Amino acid sequence: MAKEKIHVGLEIGTTKVCAVVAECGRDGEIRLLGVGESPSRGVRKGEIVDFQNASKCVHDALADAEERSDQEIKSVWLAVTGSHLESFNNRSSSSLAEESEITEKEIGDVEYKAKEISIPKENVILHSIIQRYYVDGQEGVIDPLGMLGTKLEADYHIIHGVMTRIQNTIRCVKEFDIDVDDVVVNSVASAQVVLSDSQKQAGAVVIDIGGGVTDYIVYHDGVVRHSGAIAIGGDHITNDLCIGLRIPITRAEKLKIEEGSAMVGGHPPGEKITLRNDTGFSGKEVDRELLNMIINARVNELFKILKKRIHEVVPEHLLGSGVLLTGGCSMLRGVREVAEMIFDSPVTLVHAHSVSGPTSAFENPQLSTCIGLVKYAQAVNADMPEETIMSKFKKLLNFNLGL
Amino acid sequence: MSPYPHHEEPAKEAVITLIGIGNAGVNITDRLAMRAALPIRTIALNSDQQSLTASVASKKLVLGPMTTHGLGAGGDPERAIDAAKESLGELQEAVSGSDVVILCAGLGGGTGSAVTPLLAKMAKEKGALVVGVVTSPFQFEGRRRSQQAAESLAELKRHVDALIHFENDRMAELVEPRADVSETFAACDGLLFQAIGGIVRMLGNPGPLPIAVNDLLSVLRAGAGGCLFGCGESEGGNRAHESLEQALRSPLLDRGRLLQEAGKILVHLSGPASLTFAEVAAVMREISKNTSASANLCLGVSTAGDDSAPLIVTIIGRTGVEERKSAPAPSVAIPSISTPPPAAPAPPVEDKVIEDPEVASPTTKTQKVKQDFLPLEPIARGRFERSEPTIVEGEDLDVPTFLRLKIKK
């Protein structure tokens, strides 16, 4: 690995397919070389519903990325999401024969045991992320390798999803003879680039609001405590507007982006927005209050559900760094303010940092996941203890998925 | 089959007789006989020989063949009474021997208006439980008919144990304005048909969770307030939500909004053997979300022996009555599905039910009439119509939030 390595992150989203090509230096520096994008078709709620159309979009995005980065893409790191993803925390333990040194084998054992839990038989484990080890009951062991003990325990955060749905996403890429290095859950990828180590320590929630799915992940004490996905996103807002204001879906989308806000009030009462007529649409006046009210209702509800889910696992006071919003829909006006009201803690809009390249690319919250994939790839490839776990996991995954 | 003697068992198999009176009544009776295999006796009763000839009821009765010569009462109650007097014996026979008599008629005409109260009285004297299911005429049918219907309705109320009363004018909202005449009438008939089917299912409900007759009566009691009724049926994977949606879409519920005003609500689910508890819970959760906190919800569930039966959700309620009786309604919301809030003074005691005064209230009446439709209901899920629904805690989140929270007027 003397050379700098090229990694490609690909996300097949509900609104767009995007591919990020980046160069990862050995010192951990990431330089973006190019970003390819294509509007997405055939994807609903983060999952592929029309294979032909979706794979065409994937092709377009990859071709675009190749052209812009001047690199040939051979393999990609693929982001997956969808409401089928589930997660939980599991503790496993393994006894050592004598008081002996803990080797990689024991660590491997304890991880294997952590995964030996009952998930639905059509599901496959995507990530098993170590939270902490305990050696003979001693808490807070970060790396037990080489320590002495009789009993090794470990807490893992395990994310699993329906195998066939993940396979469909993978097949979409394999169509073009491109390898999939690994699949990474959206929220795990996003967290790589939007969270700093200190935020991970202090406790933080990353909420990635996409077109069809909102992913969330909770860190505390430097480790993942909770994660999940809920199939609500910007599409739902658009759909609500389409129904509530009785305008075509394309106009609803445009109106949402140009005029919409998740905050009600703050404008003269009775203010109207005039939609110009268009082919097949005779123009309309829309009440701004109604527009914002519809968006507010949806965003409000989304955050309430998220808050409930998060607080079921992680108490509020542990989230010192507050809430970080990313994803395309986080750019909608007022979303941050609504989140602040619901979570009652500081909320910041974030995008990928700690990368270099065209600013416009990495400062775009829509690309957080893609850039996160590259960072994840780099972390896995770098000479870190994580590697053994991840490569093992990858082998297991590949085996499970029959790749 | 059971090794233990069940003395109660024969009494539970109540004999239900459905009597259709007049043209409208005969019509409904026919529909029921043809479309639903309900375990009931049906009797078609009319003074018009012609309509009876076409009927498929198990028993037909021509009223006063000498008085009307089988040509009908011609909308004249006096004539119908004369005809009934002539056939008094047959009428007596028709109402005897049943535990429950359901009288079905369109009020406003001759035979229906005059004979229905008479039959109700006779059935009551025979000791049967009498349920009236009647319609009042369209406004455009003229004042005379409305007048006759109102008089007949008042008379009927004195004799029946329970009364479901539909106004044709409101039922016409069921159909699109451009629907043709026969379609409109068919829709009205269909609603009556559903109502009777629902009542019969509730009465003959074998369980596992039967509805007590007292509960049914207290809701259907011939009192004041509007009658709420909704019924939906569906099969397949999403049957619980679909059937409930259909039920709530009934114009007599105003898309579930009138449920807010209901003091007591009966919900009956009749489904296949594969009906799951989760489905029942989902339906009840959805309904309790639409009801006021103090409402008294009664749940009944019956399952068929096989898996092919559709899931039928029937909602029957009455506006106002109980809330009006209660002292200041408890402001604390008591969310409950299975246990009715103790604060609501529901009168499950039988004698209380019967002597309960008619708490007439013009306000509920007017509210009931000026119901308006939500303009958006056909496209509630919009572009997510065909995608996998996002269900969180039993709520379909693909339906716009503002619709579910009922924010928009």
Short mmCIF file of C-alpha atoms in Angstrom, two decimals, chain A residues 16 28 52 67 75 96 112 163 177 197 246 262 266 321 331 337 339 393:
data_model
loop_
_atom_site.label_atom_id
_atom_site.label_comp_id
_atom_site.label_asym_id
_atom_site.label_seq_id
_atom_site.Cartn_x
_atom_site.Cartn_y
_atom_site.Cartn_z
CA LYS A 16 -30.47 10.56 -7.06
CA GLY A 28 -5.61 9.51 6.26
CA GLN A 52 -34.11 -1.82 -15.24
CA GLU A 67 -15.47 11.06 -16.76
CA SER A 75 -15.10 -1.56 -7.62
CA LEU A 96 -10.60 -18.66 28.44
CA TYR A 112 -18.85 -14.72 16.50
CA MET A 163 -30.83 -10.29 2.45
CA ASP A 177 -18.96 -5.86 -14.11
CA ASP A 197 -14.01 12.11 17.52
CA ARG A 246 -53.64 19.68 -5.28
CA ALA A 262 -40.90 23.73 7.96
CA GLY A 266 -42.99 34.63 10.17
CA SER A 321 -23.06 17.23 21.23
CA MET A 331 -31.39 21.81 3.48
CA GLU A 337 -35.42 24.92 13.93
CA ALA A 339 -35.53 19.69 15.19
CA PHE A 393 -17.07 -9.63 8.34
#
